[in-house]
C-alpha positions as a Markdown table, in Angstrom:
| # | Residue | x | y | z |
|---|---|---|---|---|
| 1 | Met | 14.7 | -25.6 | 38.2 |
| 2 | Ala | 11.8 | -26.2 | 35.8 |
| 3 | Gly | 12.0 | -24.2 | 32.6 |
| 4 | Thr | 9.5 | -21.6 | 31.6 |
| 5 | Ala | 6.9 | -21.9 | 28.8 |
| 6 | Met | 9.0 | -19.5 | 26.8 |
| 7 | Asp | 12.1 | -21.7 | 27.3 |
| 8 | Asp | 10.0 | -24.6 | 25.8 |
| 9 | Ile | 9.1 | -22.5 | 22.8 |
| 10 | Asn | 12.7 | -21.6 | 22.2 |
| 11 | Thr | 13.8 | -25.3 | 22.2 |
| 12 | Glu | 11.0 | -26.5 | 20.0 |
| 13 | Gln | 11.3 | -26.6 | 16.2 |
| 14 | Lys | 10.4 | -23.2 | 14.8 |
| 15 | Leu | 7.4 | -22.5 | 12.6 |
| 16 | Ile | 8.3 | -21.0 | 9.2 |
| 17 | Leu | 6.2 | -17.9 | 8.6 |
| 18 | Ala | 6.3 | -17.0 | 4.9 |
| 19 | Val | 5.9 | -13.3 | 4.1 |
| 20 | Ile | 4.8 | -12.9 | 0.5 |
| 21 | Ile | 5.6 | -9.8 | -1.5 |
| 22 | Glu | 3.8 | -9.8 | -4.8 |
| 23 | Lys | 3.8 | -6.2 | -5.9 |
| 24 | Lys | 6.4 | -4.7 | -8.3 |
| 25 | Ile | 8.2 | -1.6 | -7.2 |
| 26 | Thr | 6.4 | 0.5 | -9.9 |
| 27 | Val | 3.2 | 0.0 | -8.0 |
| 28 | Gly | 4.5 | 2.6 | -5.6 |
| 29 | Gly | 2.6 | 2.8 | -2.3 |
| 30 | Gly | 1.5 | -0.8 | -2.5 |
| 31 | Phe | 5.1 | -2.0 | -2.8 |
| 32 | Asn | 6.3 | 0.3 | -0.1 |
| 33 | Gln | 3.6 | -0.9 | 2.3 |
| 34 | Ala | 4.4 | -4.5 | 1.6 |
| 35 | Val | 8.0 | -3.9 | 2.4 |
| 36 | Asn | 7.0 | -2.1 | 5.7 |
| 37 | Ala | 4.8 | -5.1 | 6.6 |
| 38 | Ala | 7.7 | -7.5 | 6.0 |
| 39 | Arg | 10.0 | -5.4 | 8.2 |
| 40 | Gln | 7.3 | -5.2 | 10.8 |
| 41 | Ile | 6.6 | -8.9 | 11.1 |
| 42 | Ile | 10.4 | -9.6 | 11.2 |
| 43 | Ser | 10.8 | -7.2 | 14.1 |
| 44 | Ile | 7.9 | -8.4 | 16.3 |
| 45 | Ala | 7.8 | -12.2 | 15.5 |
| 46 | Pro | 7.9 | -14.0 | 18.8 |
| 47 | Pro | 10.2 | -16.8 | 19.7 |
| 48 | Gly | 9.2 | -20.0 | 17.9 |
| 49 | Tyr | 8.9 | -18.4 | 14.5 |
| 50 | Asp | 11.3 | -18.3 | 11.6 |
| 51 | Val | 10.3 | -15.4 | 9.3 |
| 52 | Arg | 11.2 | -15.8 | 5.6 |
| 53 | Val | 10.4 | -13.1 | 3.0 |
| 54 | Met | 9.5 | -14.4 | -0.4 |
| 55 | Thr | 8.6 | -12.6 | -3.6 |
| 56 | Arg | 7.1 | -13.8 | -6.9 |
| 57 | Val | 8.6 | -10.9 | -8.8 |
| 58 | Glu | 12.2 | -11.7 | -9.7 |
| 59 | Glu | 13.4 | -8.1 | -10.1 |
| 60 | Asn | 12.3 | -7.4 | -6.5 |
| 61 | Val | 15.0 | -9.7 | -5.1 |
| 62 | Glu | 17.9 | -7.3 | -5.7 |
| 63 | Ile | 15.8 | -4.2 | -4.7 |
| 64 | Leu | 14.8 | -5.8 | -1.4 |
| 65 | Arg | 18.2 | -7.1 | -0.6 |
| 66 | Gly | 19.5 | -3.6 | -1.3 |
| 67 | Ile | 17.5 | -2.3 | 1.7 |
| 68 | Gly | 18.5 | -5.1 | 4.0 |
| 69 | Leu | 15.8 | -7.6 | 3.5 |
| 70 | Glu | 16.8 | -11.2 | 3.0 |
| 71 | Val | 14.5 | -12.5 | 0.4 |
| 72 | Asp | 13.9 | -15.7 | -1.7 |
| 73 | Phe | 12.5 | -15.8 | -5.2 |
| 74 | Leu | 9.3 | -17.8 | -5.1 |
| 75 | Glu | 8.7 | -19.5 | -8.4 |
| 76 | Ile | 5.4 | -21.4 | -8.4 |
| 77 | Pro | 5.7 | -24.4 | -10.9 |
| 78 | Lys | 2.8 | -24.6 | -13.3 |
| 79 | Arg | 0.7 | -27.8 | -13.5 |
| 80 | Ala | 1.9 | -30.1 | -16.2 |
| 81 | Ile | -0.4 | -30.4 | -19.2 |
| 82 | Trp | -1.3 | -34.0 | -18.4 |
| 83 | Asp | -2.1 | -33.0 | -14.8 |
| 84 | Arg | -4.3 | -30.2 | -16.0 |
| 85 | Leu | -6.2 | -32.4 | -18.4 |
| 86 | Lys | -6.7 | -35.0 | -15.6 |
| 87 | Arg | -8.0 | -32.3 | -13.3 |
| 88 | Leu | -10.5 | -31.1 | -15.9 |
| 89 | Thr | -12.0 | -34.6 | -16.1 |
| 90 | Lys | -12.7 | -34.6 | -12.3 |
| 91 | Pro | -16.1 | -33.4 | -10.9 |
| 92 | Arg | -16.1 | -29.8 | -9.7 |
| 93 | Arg | -16.0 | -30.8 | -6.1 |
| 94 | Lys | -12.9 | -32.9 | -6.5 |
| 95 | Arg | -11.2 | -30.2 | -8.5 |
| 96 | Asn | -11.8 | -27.7 | -5.7 |
| 97 | Glu | -10.4 | -30.2 | -3.2 |
| 98 | Ser | -7.1 | -30.6 | -5.0 |
| 99 | Ile | -4.1 | -28.7 | -3.4 |
| 100 | Ser | -3.0 | -25.8 | -5.5 |
| 101 | Pro | 0.6 | -25.4 | -6.8 |
| 102 | Phe | 1.0 | -22.4 | -4.5 |
| 103 | Glu | 0.1 | -24.3 | -1.4 |
| 104 | Lys | 2.2 | -27.3 | -2.5 |
| 105 | Glu | 5.2 | -25.0 | -2.8 |
| 106 | Met | 4.6 | -23.6 | 0.6 |
| 107 | Ile | 4.4 | -27.1 | 2.1 |
| 108 | Arg | 7.5 | -28.2 | 0.2 |
| 109 | Arg | 9.4 | -25.3 | 1.8 |
| 110 | Gly | 8.1 | -26.3 | 5.2 |
| 111 | Val | 5.9 | -23.2 | 5.7 |
| 112 | Ser | 3.5 | -23.3 | 8.6 |
| 113 | Val | 1.9 | -19.8 | 8.3 |
| 114 | Val | 1.5 | -17.5 | 5.2 |
| 115 | Tyr | 1.3 | -13.7 | 5.4 |
| 116 | Phe | 0.0 | -12.0 | 2.3 |
| 117 | Thr | 1.2 | -8.4 | 2.5 |
| 118 | Ser | -1.2 | -7.3 | -0.2 |
| 119 | Pro | -4.8 | -8.3 | -1.0 |
| 120 | Ser | -3.7 | -11.5 | -2.8 |
| 121 | Pro | -5.9 | -13.8 | -4.8 |
| 122 | Asn | -3.4 | -16.5 | -3.8 |
| 123 | Ala | -5.2 | -16.6 | -0.5 |
| 124 | Leu | -8.0 | -18.5 | -2.3 |
| 125 | Asp | -5.5 | -21.2 | -3.1 |
| 126 | Ile | -4.9 | -22.0 | 0.6 |
| 127 | Gln | -6.7 | -24.9 | 2.1 |
| 128 | Thr | -4.8 | -26.3 | 5.0 |
| 129 | Leu | -2.3 | -23.6 | 6.1 |
| 130 | Pro | -3.4 | -20.7 | 8.3 |
| 131 | Tyr | -2.8 | -17.3 | 6.7 |
| 132 | Ile | -2.8 | -13.6 | 7.4 |
| 133 | Phe | -4.6 | -11.5 | 4.8 |
| 134 | Thr | -4.3 | -7.8 | 4.1 |
| 135 | Ile | -6.9 | -5.2 | 3.1 |
| 136 | Trp | -5.4 | -1.7 | 2.3 |
| 137 | Asp | -8.8 | -0.1 | 1.6 |
| 138 | Leu | -12.4 | -0.8 | 0.5 |
| 139 | Cys | -12.6 | 2.2 | -1.8 |
| 140 | His | -14.3 | 0.1 | -4.5 |
| 141 | Leu | -17.3 | 0.3 | -2.2 |
| 142 | Asp | -17.0 | 4.0 | -1.5 |
| 143 | His | -16.3 | 5.0 | -5.1 |
| 144 | Pro | -17.5 | 2.4 | -7.6 |
| 145 | Glu | -17.8 | 5.1 | -10.2 |
| 146 | Phe | -14.1 | 5.0 | -11.1 |
| 147 | Pro | -13.0 | 2.6 | -13.9 |
| 148 | Glu | -10.1 | 1.2 | -12.0 |
| 149 | Val | -12.5 | -0.4 | -9.5 |
| 150 | Ser | -15.3 | -1.2 | -12.0 |
| 151 | Ser | -14.1 | -2.0 | -15.5 |
| 152 | Gly | -13.0 | -5.6 | -16.3 |
| 153 | Arg | -15.3 | -6.7 | -13.5 |
| 154 | Glu | -12.7 | -5.4 | -11.0 |
| 155 | Phe | -15.5 | -4.6 | -8.5 |
| 156 | Glu | -16.8 | -8.2 | -8.6 |
| 157 | Lys | -13.2 | -9.6 | -8.4 |
| 158 | Arg | -12.5 | -7.7 | -5.3 |
| 159 | Glu | -15.8 | -8.6 | -3.7 |
| 160 | Asp | -15.3 | -12.3 | -4.5 |
| 161 | Leu | -11.7 | -12.2 | -3.1 |
| 162 | Phe | -12.7 | -10.4 | 0.2 |
| 163 | Arg | -15.8 | -12.4 | 0.7 |
| 164 | Lys | -13.9 | -15.7 | 0.4 |
| 165 | Ala | -10.5 | -14.9 | 1.8 |
| 166 | Val | -11.3 | -12.8 | 4.9 |
| 167 | Pro | -13.6 | -15.1 | 6.9 |
| 168 | Lys | -11.1 | -18.0 | 6.5 |
| 169 | Ala | -8.0 | -15.9 | 7.4 |
| 170 | Phe | -6.5 | -16.3 | 10.8 |
| 171 | Leu | -6.3 | -12.5 | 10.8 |
| 172 | Thr | -6.8 | -9.7 | 8.4 |
| 173 | Ile | -4.6 | -6.6 | 8.7 |
| 174 | Thr | -6.2 | -3.3 | 7.7 |
| 175 | Asp | -4.9 | 0.3 | 7.5 |
| 176 | Gly | -7.2 | 1.6 | 10.2 |
| 177 | Asp | -10.5 | 1.6 | 12.1 |
| 178 | Tyr | -12.6 | 2.8 | 9.2 |
| 179 | Thr | -11.6 | -0.1 | 6.9 |
| 180 | Thr | -11.9 | -2.6 | 9.8 |
| 181 | Glu | -15.4 | -1.7 | 10.7 |
| 182 | Leu | -16.6 | -1.6 | 7.1 |
| 183 | Ala | -14.9 | -5.0 | 6.4 |
| 184 | Arg | -16.3 | -6.6 | 9.5 |
| 185 | Gln | -19.8 | -5.5 | 8.5 |
| 186 | Lys | -19.4 | -6.8 | 4.9 |
| 187 | Tyr | -17.3 | -10.0 | 5.3 |
| 188 | Gly | -17.0 | -11.0 | 8.9 |
| 189 | Gly | -13.7 | -12.3 | 10.1 |
| 190 | Arg | -10.9 | -11.3 | 12.6 |
| 191 | Phe | -9.2 | -7.9 | 12.1 |
| 192 | Leu | -6.3 | -5.9 | 13.4 |
| 193 | Ala | -5.9 | -2.2 | 12.4 |
| 194 | Val | -2.2 | -1.4 | 11.9 |
| 195 | Pro | -1.5 | 2.2 | 10.7 |
| 196 | Phe | 0.7 | 2.7 | 7.7 |
| 197 | Ala | 4.3 | 3.9 | 8.2 |
| 198 | Pro | 6.4 | 6.2 | 5.9 |
| 199 | Ala | 8.0 | 4.4 | 2.9 |
| 200 | Pro | 11.2 | 2.6 | 3.8 |
| 201 | Phe | 13.1 | 4.5 | 1.1 |
| 202 | Met | 12.6 | 7.8 | 3.0 |
| 203 | Glu | 15.4 | 6.7 | 5.2 |
| 204 | Ser | 18.1 | 7.3 | 2.7 |
| 205 | Ser | 18.2 | 9.4 | -0.4 |
| 206 | Lys | 20.3 | 11.1 | -3.0 |
| 207 | Lys | 21.1 | 14.8 | -2.3 |
| 208 | Thr | 18.2 | 17.1 | -3.1 |
| 209 | Val | 20.2 | 19.4 | -5.4 |
| 210 | Thr | 21.4 | 16.3 | -7.4 |
| 211 | Val | 17.8 | 15.1 | -7.9 |
| 212 | Leu | 16.4 | 18.5 | -8.8 |
| 213 | Glu | 19.1 | 19.1 | -11.3 |
| 214 | Lys | 18.4 | 15.7 | -12.9 |
| 215 | Tyr | 14.7 | 16.6 | -13.5 |
| 216 | Asn | 15.5 | 20.3 | -14.2 |
| 217 | Ile | 13.2 | 21.6 | -11.4 |
| 218 | Glu | 13.6 | 24.3 | -8.9 |
| 219 | Leu | 12.8 | 24.5 | -5.2 |
| 220 | Gly | 9.3 | 25.4 | -4.1 |
| 221 | Tyr | 6.9 | 23.3 | -6.2 |
| 222 | Leu | 3.7 | 21.6 | -5.3 |
| 223 | Phe | 4.4 | 17.8 | -5.3 |
| 224 | Tyr | 1.9 | 15.1 | -6.1 |
| 225 | Pro | 3.4 | 11.6 | -6.2 |
| 226 | Ala | 0.6 | 9.3 | -7.6 |
| 227 | Gln | 0.0 | 6.9 | -10.4 |
| 228 | Phe | -2.2 | 8.2 | -13.1 |
| 229 | Trp | -5.5 | 6.6 | -12.0 |
| 230 | Ala | -8.8 | 8.5 | -12.4 |
| 231 | His | -9.4 | 8.5 | -8.6 |
| 232 | Lys | -6.2 | 10.3 | -8.0 |
| 233 | Asn | -8.0 | 13.5 | -9.3 |
| 234 | His | -5.0 | 15.2 | -10.9 |
| 235 | Ala | -7.4 | 17.4 | -12.8 |
| 236 | Arg | -8.6 | 19.2 | -9.7 |
| 237 | Leu | -5.1 | 20.3 | -8.9 |
| 238 | Leu | -4.6 | 21.7 | -12.4 |
| 239 | Gln | -8.0 | 23.5 | -12.3 |
| 240 | Ala | -7.0 | 25.0 | -9.0 |
| 241 | Ala | -3.6 | 26.1 | -10.5 |
| 242 | Ala | -5.5 | 27.8 | -13.4 |
| 243 | Leu | -7.7 | 29.7 | -10.9 |
| 244 | Ile | -4.6 | 31.0 | -9.1 |
| 245 | Lys | -3.1 | 32.0 | -12.4 |
| 246 | Thr | -6.3 | 34.0 | -13.1 |
| 247 | Arg | -6.3 | 35.6 | -9.7 |
| 248 | Lys | -2.5 | 36.4 | -9.4 |
| 249 | Gly | -1.2 | 36.2 | -12.9 |
| 250 | Val | 1.1 | 33.4 | -12.2 |
| 251 | Ala | 0.3 | 29.7 | -11.7 |
| 252 | Pro | 2.0 | 27.7 | -8.9 |
| 253 | Arg | 4.6 | 25.2 | -10.2 |
| 254 | Ile | 3.5 | 21.5 | -10.0 |
| 255 | Val | 5.6 | 18.3 | -10.2 |
| 256 | Phe | 3.7 | 15.1 | -10.9 |
| 257 | Ser | 5.5 | 11.8 | -10.4 |
| 258 | Gly | 4.1 | 8.3 | -10.9 |
| 259 | Ser | 3.4 | 5.6 | -13.4 |
| 260 | Glu | 0.9 | 5.7 | -16.2 |
| 261 | Gln | -2.3 | 3.8 | -15.5 |
| 262 | Gly | -4.5 | 5.1 | -18.4 |
| 263 | Gln | -5.1 | 8.7 | -17.4 |
| 264 | Lys | -1.8 | 10.5 | -18.1 |
| 265 | Lys | -2.7 | 11.6 | -21.6 |
| 266 | Asp | -6.0 | 13.2 | -20.4 |
| 267 | Val | -4.0 | 15.0 | -17.7 |
| 268 | Glu | -1.4 | 16.2 | -20.2 |
| 269 | Leu | -4.2 | 17.5 | -22.5 |
| 270 | Leu | -5.8 | 19.4 | -19.6 |
| 271 | Val | -2.4 | 21.0 | -18.9 |
| 272 | Lys | -2.3 | 22.4 | -22.5 |
| 273 | Arg | -6.0 | 23.4 | -22.4 |
| 274 | Leu | -5.5 | 25.4 | -19.2 |
| 275 | Gly | -2.2 | 26.9 | -20.4 |
| 276 | Leu | -0.1 | 25.4 | -17.6 |
| 277 | Gln | 2.7 | 23.9 | -19.8 |
| 278 | Asp | 5.4 | 26.2 | -18.4 |
| 279 | Thr | 4.6 | 25.5 | -14.7 |
| 280 | Thr | 3.8 | 21.7 | -14.8 |
| 281 | Arg | 6.3 | 18.9 | -14.9 |
| 282 | Phe | 5.8 | 15.2 | -15.4 |
| 283 | Ile | 8.8 | 13.2 | -14.2 |
| 284 | Gly | 7.3 | 9.7 | -14.4 |
| 285 | Phe | 8.2 | 6.9 | -12.0 |
| 286 | Val | 11.2 | 7.9 | -9.9 |
| 287 | Pro | 13.7 | 5.6 | -8.3 |
| 288 | Pro | 13.1 | 5.0 | -4.5 |
| 289 | Asp | 16.3 | 6.7 | -3.5 |
| 290 | Glu | 15.1 | 10.0 | -5.1 |
| 291 | Ile | 11.7 | 10.3 | -3.4 |
| 292 | Ala | 12.9 | 11.9 | -0.1 |
| 293 | Ala | 14.8 | 14.6 | -2.1 |
| 294 | Leu | 11.7 | 15.4 | -4.1 |
| 295 | Tyr | 9.7 | 16.0 | -0.9 |
| 296 | Asp | 12.6 | 18.0 | 0.5 |
| 297 | Gly | 12.6 | 20.3 | -2.5 |
| 298 | Ser | 8.8 | 20.9 | -2.5 |
| 299 | Ala | 6.8 | 23.6 | -0.9 |
| 300 | Ala | 4.0 | 21.1 | 0.0 |
| 301 | Leu | 2.4 | 17.8 | -0.8 |
| 302 | Val | -1.0 | 18.3 | -2.5 |
| 303 | Met | -3.1 | 15.1 | -2.6 |
| 304 | Pro | -6.6 | 15.5 | -4.0 |
| 305 | Ser | -7.2 | 11.7 | -4.2 |
| 306 | Tyr | -10.7 | 10.4 | -3.6 |
| 307 | Phe | -9.4 | 7.2 | -2.0 |
| 308 | Gly | -8.6 | 7.1 | 1.7 |
| 309 | Pro | -8.6 | 7.9 | 4.5 |
| 310 | Ser | -5.1 | 6.4 | 4.9 |
| 311 | Asn | -2.4 | 7.1 | 2.3 |
| 312 | Leu | 1.4 | 7.0 | 2.5 |
| 313 | Pro | 2.3 | 10.4 | 1.0 |
| 314 | Pro | 1.1 | 12.4 | 4.0 |
| 315 | Leu | 3.4 | 10.4 | 6.2 |
| 316 | Glu | 6.3 | 10.9 | 3.9 |
| 317 | Ala | 5.6 | 14.7 | 3.7 |
| 318 | Trp | 5.5 | 14.9 | 7.5 |
| 319 | Ser | 8.8 | 13.0 | 7.7 |
| 320 | Ala | 10.3 | 15.7 | 5.4 |
| 321 | Gly | 8.7 | 18.5 | 7.5 |
| 322 | Lys | 6.5 | 19.6 | 4.7 |
| 323 | Pro | 2.9 | 20.9 | 4.7 |
| 324 | Val | 0.1 | 18.6 | 3.6 |
| 325 | Leu | -3.0 | 19.5 | 1.6 |
| 326 | Tyr | -5.6 | 16.8 | 1.9 |
| 327 | Pro | -9.3 | 16.1 | 1.3 |
| 328 | Lys | -11.6 | 17.2 | 4.1 |
| 329 | Gln | -13.5 | 13.9 | 4.2 |
| 330 | Phe | -10.2 | 12.3 | 5.5 |
| 331 | Ala | -9.7 | 14.8 | 8.4 |
| 332 | Ser | -9.7 | 11.9 | 10.9 |
| 333 | Phe | -6.5 | 10.7 | 9.4 |
| 334 | Val | -4.5 | 13.9 | 9.2 |
| 335 | Gly | -5.9 | 15.8 | 12.2 |
| 336 | Ala | -4.4 | 19.3 | 12.6 |
| 337 | Ala | -1.4 | 18.4 | 10.4 |
| 338 | Ala | -2.9 | 19.4 | 7.1 |
| 339 | Tyr | -4.8 | 22.0 | 5.2 |
| 340 | Leu | -8.2 | 20.6 | 4.3 |
| 341 | Phe | -10.1 | 21.2 | 1.0 |
| 342 | Asp | -13.1 | 19.8 | -1.0 |
| 343 | Pro | -11.7 | 17.6 | -3.7 |
| 344 | Asp | -14.7 | 18.3 | -5.9 |
| 345 | Asp | -14.1 | 22.1 | -5.7 |
| 346 | Ala | -11.1 | 23.7 | -7.5 |
| 347 | Ala | -11.7 | 27.0 | -5.7 |
| 348 | Ser | -11.5 | 25.3 | -2.3 |
| 349 | Leu | -8.1 | 23.7 | -3.3 |
| 350 | Ala | -6.9 | 27.0 | -4.8 |
| 351 | Asp | -7.6 | 28.8 | -1.4 |
| 352 | Cys | -5.5 | 26.1 | 0.4 |
| 353 | Ile | -2.7 | 26.4 | -2.0 |
| 354 | Cys | -2.6 | 30.2 | -1.7 |
| 355 | Gly | -2.6 | 29.8 | 2.1 |
| 356 | Val | 0.3 | 27.4 | 2.2 |
| 357 | Leu | 2.4 | 29.4 | -0.3 |
| 358 | Ala | 1.8 | 32.6 | 1.7 |
| 359 | Asn | 4.0 | 31.0 | 4.4 |
| 360 | Asp | 1.5 | 31.1 | 7.3 |
| 361 | Asp | 2.7 | 30.8 | 10.9 |
| 362 | Arg | 1.8 | 27.1 | 11.4 |
| 363 | Asp | 4.8 | 25.0 | 12.5 |
| 364 | Trp | 4.5 | 22.2 | 10.0 |
| 365 | Val | 7.6 | 20.4 | 11.2 |
| 366 | Thr | 6.2 | 20.1 | 14.7 |
| 367 | Leu | 2.7 | 19.3 | 13.5 |
| 368 | Gly | 4.0 | 16.5 | 11.2 |
| 369 | Arg | 6.3 | 15.1 | 13.9 |
| 370 | Glu | 3.4 | 15.0 | 16.4 |
| 371 | Lys | 1.1 | 13.2 | 14.0 |
| 372 | Leu | 3.8 | 10.7 | 13.2 |
| 373 | Met | 4.4 | 10.1 | 16.9 |
| 374 | Glu | 0.7 | 9.5 | 17.4 |
| 375 | Leu | 0.5 | 7.0 | 14.6 |
| 376 | Ser | 3.7 | 5.3 | 15.9 |
| 377 | Ala | 2.1 | 4.8 | 19.3 |
| 378 | Thr | -1.0 | 3.3 | 17.8 |
| 379 | Arg | 1.2 | 1.1 | 15.6 |
| 380 | Arg | 3.2 | -0.2 | 18.5 |
| 381 | Asn | 0.0 | -1.2 | 20.3 |
| 382 | Ala | -1.1 | -3.0 | 17.2 |
| 383 | Glu | 2.2 | -4.8 | 16.9 |
| 384 | Ser | 2.0 | -6.0 | 20.5 |
| 385 | Asp | -1.5 | -7.4 | 19.7 |
| 386 | Leu | -0.1 | -9.1 | 16.6 |
| 387 | Glu | 2.7 | -10.6 | 18.5 |
| 388 | Asn | 0.3 | -12.0 | 21.1 |
| 389 | Arg | -1.9 | -13.5 | 18.4 |
| 390 | Leu | 1.1 | -15.2 | 16.8 |
| 391 | Ile | 2.0 | -16.7 | 20.1 |
| 392 | Gln | -1.6 | -17.9 | 20.4 |
| 393 | Leu | -1.6 | -19.3 | 16.9 |
| 394 | Arg | 1.7 | -21.2 | 17.6 |
| 395 | Arg | 0.2 | -22.9 | 20.7 |
| 396 | Arg | -2.8 | -24.0 | 18.7 |
| 397 | Ile | -1.1 | -25.4 | 15.6 |
| 398 | Ser | 1.9 | -26.9 | 17.5 |
| 399 | Ala | -0.1 | -28.7 | 20.1 |
C-alpha cells in the first residue's frame, strides 16, 4: 500500500526551527510571553520539524530548564577585528550583502526556520532563512508622548525595525486583531493574531502565607505588577487612593511590584506628597514562583496602564479568580470581566476601587474563567492556523 503524504514527511529529514528567547526574566511580561510562545510552538509544530529553543541570555538557561524547557545557550561570535576592517573597506552594497554572524550561527547549527519570540532587531540580520517575527503592540504609535517610546530615538528605531522586518517575514505573530490591522496598514506583510496566555509561572507557586510574610503584607491589598515606566500610570492609582482617603478617612492598601525603569523615584515622592506611606508598599521585582501567591493575597488587580489593549496581568488575575480594574478604552479585551475606568481621571478609578472593595455581587471567579475560556478557544484556532502555515512552509522550502 502506498504511503501517505504525512508518512513521507515523517521519513524525511526534519527541519530545525529555532525559537529565540532574547529577553531577561526581569523584563517581566515580555519574558513570560516569550516562554509561552516557545511552549506553544513546541506543542503545535507539525511532523517534519525539530523545534529547538535558544537564548542569548546565559542566566535564562537554568530558569527555562527549571520550568521544563530544553534550551541551548546561543552565543553569537563577534567578527574578528581584521574581518571588521575588511568589511569597512567594501562598498555599502557589498557590506549589506555579507551574511551576519547571527545568520552564520543559525546556518552552522543547521537551522531552517527562525522564530523571534519578541520584536528582535536580529530579524534585520536574516537574509536567506525564513523567519517568524513578533509584534506585541504598536503603542509607540498610539502614545508617542511617553519617553520610553520616544527618547533615544526609540520611536524611529521601532519604525525602522517593523518597516524592514515585517514585510520580509514569513509570518508576523501579534497579540490580537487591533495590532494586526494597524500593522497591516502601516507595514504590509502576513499576520496571525494569537491571544496572550497567563504567565507560565502561574502554574506553580510558593504558599501565599509564606510570600506575604516575606514582604510583610496582609491580605486584601490592591495589586499592580508593572515595571516603573511612565506609561504604566502608577500616579493615577495613588491619586485615586488619596481621594478615597479624603472620602472615607482611610486609603486602600496598595502593593507595587516590578523593576525600576526610571520612574520609581517620582512615584515614591508622590506617595510621600499624598501621605500614603503607611498604605503603599514597593516590593521590587519578585521571583516567578511568588507571583501567583501575590495575586491570591490581593483584593483585586488594578492596571491603569495606557498601553494595550492586551496585557498579561488581567489573564493572571482571572486565573487567580480576582477582580480586574482596567482602562475603559480596552473594553474589547476584558469584556464583562473587569471594572472599567478612565485612566486620565483619578475620581473614575477611585469609584471603581470603592465598588470592588464593597464586595459587590459579581461572580468574579466565573467571569474570569469564562473570559479565559473565550481566549483559549481563539488561541486554539490560531494555533491550528499556525500549524497549517508551517506545513505549507515546509513543502515550499523542502521541495
